[in-house]
Coordinates of N, CA and C in Angstrom, one line a residue:
M1 N 3.6 -10.2 -6.4 CA 3.2 -10.1 -7.7 C 2.2 -11.2 -8.0
H2 N 1.4 -10.9 -9.0 CA 0.4 -11.8 -9.4 C 0.5 -12.0 -10.9
F3 N 0.4 -13.2 -11.4 CA 0.2 -13.4 -12.8 C -1.2 -13.8 -13.1
H4 N -1.9 -13.1 -13.9 CA -3.2 -13.4 -14.4 C -3.1 -13.7 -15.9
Q5 N -4.1 -14.3 -16.5 CA -4.0 -14.7 -17.9 C -3.5 -13.5 -18.7
N6 N -4.0 -12.3 -18.5 CA -3.6 -11.2 -19.4 C -2.8 -10.1 -18.8
W7 N -2.4 -10.3 -17.5 CA -1.7 -9.2 -16.8 C -0.6 -9.7 -15.9
I8 N 0.4 -8.9 -15.7 CA 1.4 -9.1 -14.7 C 1.2 -7.9 -13.7
H9 N 1.0 -8.2 -12.5 CA 0.7 -7.2 -11.4 C 2.0 -6.9 -10.6
Y10 N 2.4 -5.6 -10.6 CA 3.5 -5.2 -9.8 C 3.0 -4.5 -8.6
R11 N 2.6 -5.3 -7.6 CA 1.9 -4.8 -6.4 C 2.8 -3.9 -5.5
G12 N 4.1 -4.0 -5.7 CA 5.0 -3.1 -4.9 C 5.1 -1.7 -5.4
I13 N 4.5 -1.4 -6.6 CA 4.6 0.0 -7.2 C 3.1 0.5 -7.0
K14 N 3.0 1.5 -6.1 CA 1.7 2.0 -5.7 C 1.4 3.4 -6.3
G15 N 0.2 3.7 -6.5 CA -0.3 5.0 -7.0 C -1.7 5.2 -6.5
T16 N -2.3 6.3 -7.0 CA -3.7 6.7 -6.6 C -4.4 6.9 -7.9
C17 N -5.6 6.4 -8.0 CA -6.5 6.6 -9.1 C -6.9 8.1 -9.3
H18 N -6.8 8.6 -10.4 CA -7.2 10.0 -10.7 C -8.7 10.2 -10.8
V19 N -9.4 9.1 -10.9 CA -10.9 9.2 -11.0 C -11.5 9.0 -9.7
C20 N -11.2 8.0 -8.9 CA -11.9 7.7 -7.7 C -11.1 7.9 -6.4
G21 N -9.7 8.1 -6.5 CA -8.9 8.3 -5.4 C -8.5 7.1 -4.7
Q22 N -8.9 5.9 -5.2 CA -8.5 4.6 -4.5 C -7.0 4.3 -4.8
E23 N -6.5 3.4 -4.0 CA -5.1 3.0 -4.2 C -5.0 2.1 -5.4
T24 N -3.9 2.2 -6.2 CA -3.7 1.4 -7.4 C -2.3 0.8 -7.3
H25 N -2.0 -0.1 -8.2 CA -0.7 -0.6 -8.4 C -0.4 -0.7 -9.9
A26 N 0.9 -0.9 -10.2 CA 1.2 -0.9 -11.6 C 1.0 -2.4 -12.2
G27 N 0.6 -2.4 -13.5 CA 0.5 -3.7 -14.1 C 0.8 -3.6 -15.6
M28 N 1.3 -4.7 -16.1 CA 1.6 -4.8 -17.5 C 0.7 -5.7 -18.3
S29 N 0.1 -5.2 -19.4 CA -0.7 -6.1 -20.2 C 0.1 -7.0 -21.0
L30 N -0.1 -8.3 -20.9 CA 0.6 -9.3 -21.6 C 0.2 -9.3 -23.1
K31 N -0.9 -8.7 -23.4 CA -1.4 -8.6 -24.8 C -0.6 -7.5 -25.5
T32 N -0.4 -6.3 -24.9 CA 0.2 -5.2 -25.5 C 1.6 -4.8 -25.1
G33 N 2.0 -5.3 -23.9 CA 3.2 -4.9 -23.3 C 3.3 -3.5 -22.7
E34 N 2.1 -2.9 -22.6 CA 2.0 -1.5 -22.1 C 1.7 -1.6 -20.6
Y35 N 2.1 -0.6 -19.9 CA 1.9 -0.5 -18.4 C 0.6 0.4 -18.1
Y36 N -0.1 0.0 -17.0 CA -1.3 0.7 -16.6 C -1.3 0.8 -15.1
W37 N -2.1 1.7 -14.6 CA -2.4 1.7 -13.1 C -3.7 0.8 -13.0
L38 N -3.6 -0.1 -12.1 CA -4.7 -1.1 -11.8 C -5.2 -0.9 -10.4
H39 N -6.5 -1.1 -10.2 CA -7.0 -1.0 -8.8 C -6.7 -2.2 -8.0
D40 N -6.4 -2.0 -6.7 CA -6.1 -3.1 -5.8 C -7.4 -3.9 -5.6
G41 N -8.5 -3.2 -5.5 CA -9.8 -3.9 -5.5 C -10.5 -3.8 -6.8
Y42 N -10.4 -4.8 -7.6 CA -10.9 -4.6 -9.0 C -12.5 -4.7 -9.1
K43 N -13.1 -5.4 -8.2 CA -14.6 -5.6 -8.3 C -15.3 -4.3 -8.5
G44 N -16.1 -4.2 -9.5 CA -16.9 -3.1 -9.8 C -16.3 -1.9 -10.5
M45 N -14.9 -2.0 -10.7 CA -14.2 -0.8 -11.2 C -14.6 -0.6 -12.7
P46 N -14.8 -1.6 -13.5 CA -15.1 -1.3 -14.9 C -16.4 -0.5 -15.0
D47 N -17.4 -0.8 -14.2 CA -18.7 -0.1 -14.2 C -18.4 1.4 -13.7
F48 N -17.6 1.5 -12.6 CA -17.3 2.8 -12.1 C -16.7 3.7 -13.2
Y49 N -15.7 3.2 -13.9 CA -15.0 3.9 -14.9 C -16.0 4.3 -16.0
R50 N -16.8 3.4 -16.5 CA -17.8 3.7 -17.5 C -18.8 4.8 -17.1
S51 N -19.2 4.7 -15.8 CA -20.2 5.7 -15.3 C -19.6 7.1 -15.2
H52 N -18.3 7.2 -15.2 CA -17.6 8.5 -15.1 C -17.0 8.9 -16.5
G53 N -17.4 8.2 -17.6 CA -17.0 8.6 -18.9 C -15.6 8.1 -19.3
F54 N -15.0 7.2 -18.6 CA -13.7 6.7 -19.0 C -13.9 5.3 -19.6
K55 N -13.2 5.1 -20.8 CA -13.4 3.9 -21.5 C -12.2 3.0 -21.3
N56 N -11.1 3.5 -20.9 CA -9.8 2.7 -20.7 C -9.2 2.9 -19.4
L57 N -8.3 2.0 -19.0 CA -7.5 2.2 -17.8 C -6.5 3.3 -18.0
E58 N -6.1 3.8 -16.9 CA -5.1 4.9 -17.0 C -3.7 4.3 -17.3
R59 N -3.2 4.8 -18.5 CA -1.9 4.3 -18.9 C -0.8 4.8 -18.1
L60 N 0.3 4.0 -17.9 CA 1.5 4.4 -17.2 C 2.6 4.4 -18.2
D61 N 3.2 5.5 -18.4 CA 4.3 5.7 -19.4 C 5.5 4.7 -19.0
E62 N 6.1 4.1 -19.9 CA 7.2 3.2 -19.6 C 8.4 3.8 -18.9
N63 N 8.7 5.1 -19.2 CA 9.8 5.8 -18.5 C 9.4 6.0 -17.1
E64 N 8.1 6.4 -16.8 CA 7.6 6.6 -15.5 C 7.7 5.3 -14.7
F65 N 7.3 4.2 -15.4 CA 7.3 2.9 -14.7 C 8.7 2.5 -14.3
E66 N 9.7 2.7 -15.2 CA 11.1 2.4 -14.8 C 11.6 3.3 -13.6
K67 N 11.2 4.6 -13.6 CA 11.5 5.5 -12.5 C 10.9 4.9 -11.2
L68 N 9.7 4.5 -11.3 CA 9.0 4.0 -10.1 C 9.7 2.7 -9.6
M69 N 10.1 1.8 -10.5 CA 10.8 0.6 -10.1 C 12.1 0.9 -9.4
T70 N 12.8 1.9 -9.9 CA 14.1 2.3 -9.3 C 13.8 2.9 -7.9
E71 N 12.8 3.7 -7.7 CA 12.5 4.3 -6.4 C 12.1 3.2 -5.4
A72 N 11.3 2.3 -5.9 CA 10.8 1.2 -5.0 C 12.0 0.4 -4.5
K73 N 12.9 0.1 -5.4 CA 14.1 -0.7 -5.0 C 15.0 0.1 -4.0
A74 N 15.1 1.4 -4.2 CA 15.9 2.2 -3.3 C 15.3 2.3 -1.9
K75 N 14.0 2.1 -1.8 CA 13.3 2.0 -0.5 C 13.3 0.6 0.1
G76 N 13.9 -0.3 -0.6 CA 14.0 -1.7 -0.1 C 12.7 -2.5 -0.5
V77 N 11.9 -2.0 -1.4 CA 10.7 -2.8 -1.8 C 11.1 -3.5 -3.1
D78 N 10.8 -4.8 -3.1 CA 11.1 -5.6 -4.3 C 9.8 -5.6 -5.2
P79 N 9.7 -4.8 -6.2 CA 8.4 -4.7 -7.0 C 8.4 -5.8 -8.1
M80 N 9.5 -6.6 -8.3 CA 9.5 -7.5 -9.4 C 8.5 -8.6 -9.1
P81 N 7.9 -9.1 -10.2 CA 7.0 -10.2 -10.1 C 7.6 -11.5 -9.6
R82 N 6.8 -12.1 -8.7 CA 7.2 -13.4 -8.2 C 6.0 -14.3 -8.4
P83 N 6.2 -15.4 -9.1 CA 5.1 -16.3 -9.3 C 4.6 -16.8 -7.9
E84 N 3.2 -16.8 -7.7 CA 2.6 -17.3 -6.5 C 2.2 -18.8 -6.7
R85 N 3.2 -19.6 -6.9 CA 3.0 -21.0 -7.1 C 4.2 -21.7 -6.7
G86 N 4.2 -23.1 -6.8 CA 5.3 -23.9 -6.4 C 6.4 -23.8 -7.4
V87 N 7.5 -24.5 -7.2 CA 8.6 -24.5 -8.1 C 8.2 -25.2 -9.4
G88 N 8.4 -24.5 -10.5 CA 8.1 -25.0 -11.8 C 9.2 -25.9 -12.4
K89 N 8.8 -26.5 -13.4 CA 9.8 -27.3 -14.2 C 10.3 -26.5 -15.4
P90 N 11.6 -26.3 -15.5 CA 12.1 -25.5 -16.6 C 11.7 -26.1 -17.9
V91 N 11.4 -25.3 -18.9 CA 11.1 -25.8 -20.3 C 11.9 -25.0 -21.3
R92 N 12.1 -25.7 -22.4 CA 12.9 -25.1 -23.5 C 12.1 -25.1 -24.8
C93 N 12.1 -24.0 -25.5 CA 11.5 -24.0 -26.9 C 12.5 -24.6 -27.8
V94 N 12.1 -25.6 -28.5 CA 13.0 -26.3 -29.5 C 13.5 -25.4 -30.6
E95 N 12.6 -24.6 -31.2 CA 12.9 -23.8 -32.3 C 13.8 -22.6 -31.9
T96 N 13.6 -22.0 -30.8 CA 14.3 -20.8 -30.5 C 15.5 -21.0 -29.5
G97 N 15.4 -22.1 -28.7 CA 16.3 -22.4 -27.7 C 16.1 -21.7 -26.4
M98 N 15.1 -20.8 -26.4 CA 14.8 -20.0 -25.1 C 14.4 -21.0 -24.0
V99 N 14.9 -20.7 -22.8 CA 14.5 -21.5 -21.7 C 13.7 -20.7 -20.7
F100 N 12.7 -21.3 -20.1 CA 11.8 -20.6 -19.2 C 11.8 -21.3 -17.9
A101 N 11.7 -20.6 -16.8 CA 11.7 -21.2 -15.4 C 10.6 -22.2 -15.2
S102 N 9.5 -22.1 -15.9 CA 8.3 -23.0 -15.7 C 7.5 -23.0 -17.0
I103 N 6.6 -24.0 -17.0 CA 5.6 -24.1 -18.1 C 4.7 -22.8 -18.1
Q104 N 4.3 -22.4 -16.9 CA 3.5 -21.2 -16.9 C 4.2 -20.0 -17.4
D105 N 5.5 -19.8 -17.1 CA 6.2 -18.6 -17.6 C 6.3 -18.7 -19.1
A106 N 6.5 -19.9 -19.7 CA 6.6 -20.0 -21.2 C 5.2 -19.7 -21.8
A107 N 4.2 -20.3 -21.1 CA 2.8 -20.0 -21.6 C 2.5 -18.5 -21.6
D108 N 2.8 -17.9 -20.5 CA 2.6 -16.4 -20.4 C 3.3 -15.7 -21.5
H109 N 4.6 -16.1 -21.8 CA 5.4 -15.4 -22.8 C 4.8 -15.5 -24.2
I110 N 4.2 -16.7 -24.5 CA 3.7 -16.8 -25.9 C 2.2 -16.6 -26.0
G111 N 1.6 -16.4 -24.9 CA 0.1 -16.1 -24.9 C -0.8 -17.3 -25.0
V112 N -0.4 -18.4 -24.4 CA -1.3 -19.6 -24.5 C -1.6 -20.0 -23.1
Q113 N -2.6 -20.9 -23.0 CA -2.9 -21.5 -21.6 C -1.8 -22.5 -21.2
R114 N -1.6 -22.6 -19.9 CA -0.6 -23.5 -19.4 C -0.9 -24.9 -19.9
A115 N -2.2 -25.3 -19.8 CA -2.6 -26.7 -20.2 C -2.3 -27.0 -21.6
S116 N -2.4 -26.0 -22.5 CA -2.0 -26.3 -23.9 C -0.6 -26.6 -24.1
L117 N 0.3 -25.8 -23.4 CA 1.7 -26.0 -23.5 C 2.1 -27.3 -22.8
S118 N 1.5 -27.6 -21.7 CA 1.8 -28.9 -21.0 C 1.4 -30.1 -21.9
A119 N 0.3 -30.0 -22.5 CA -0.2 -31.1 -23.4 C 0.8 -31.3 -24.6
A120 N 1.3 -30.2 -25.1 CA 2.2 -30.2 -26.3 C 3.5 -30.9 -25.9
I121 N 3.9 -30.7 -24.6 CA 5.2 -31.3 -24.2 C 4.9 -32.8 -24.1
K122 N 3.8 -33.2 -23.5 CA 3.5 -34.6 -23.3 C 3.3 -35.4 -24.6
R123 N 2.7 -34.8 -25.6 CA 2.4 -35.5 -26.9 C 3.4 -35.2 -28.0
G124 N 4.4 -34.3 -27.7 CA 5.4 -34.0 -28.7 C 4.9 -33.1 -29.8
G125 N 3.8 -32.4 -29.5 CA 3.2 -31.5 -30.5 C 3.6 -30.1 -30.3
T126 N 2.8 -29.2 -30.8 CA 3.2 -27.8 -30.7 C 2.1 -27.0 -29.8
S127 N 2.6 -25.9 -29.3 CA 1.7 -24.9 -28.6 C 2.2 -23.6 -29.0
G128 N 1.4 -22.7 -29.5 CA 1.8 -21.4 -29.9 C 2.7 -21.4 -31.1
G129 N 2.6 -22.5 -31.9 CA 3.4 -22.6 -33.1 C 4.8 -23.2 -32.8
Y130 N 5.1 -23.6 -31.6 CA 6.5 -24.0 -31.2 C 6.4 -25.4 -30.6
H131 N 7.5 -26.2 -30.7 CA 7.7 -27.4 -30.0 C 8.4 -27.1 -28.6
W132 N 8.0 -27.9 -27.6 CA 8.5 -27.6 -26.3 C 9.0 -28.9 -25.6
K133 N 10.1 -28.8 -24.8 CA 10.6 -29.9 -24.1 C 10.9 -29.5 -22.6
L134 N 10.8 -30.4 -21.7 CA 11.2 -30.1 -20.3 C 12.8 -30.1 -20.4
K135 N 13.3 -29.1 -19.7 CA 14.8 -29.0 -19.6 C 15.3 -29.9 -18.5
K136 N 16.3 -30.7 -18.8 CA 16.8 -31.6 -17.8 C 18.0 -31.1 -17.2

């Protein structure tokens, strides 16, 4: 799995694009929480879609996503996201008490850059409207 600024990629859940026939994987928009089919090779795909009259990515129904997750697990495929980075430092949101495995996970959850949240921890300020502390 891959975390990008706006997406969580579930590379273990595969499909086929109905427009071009290329292999796709499931992804979730961190902005909307909705699931979509995403191309494995993204380069040039927005232009391809526009040239074929499509303005949006192909949406994946949440029930279908859950079904695909179950099928993947039954086949021994672990489709769950795994951060592709080192071991993070657990952080806690002071206001809510929520604990996250890493600064990046917390930043992804509230929709801010990792650097912003990290700076807030160091200076005792806020990021995303919340105060943050490293969990000891």
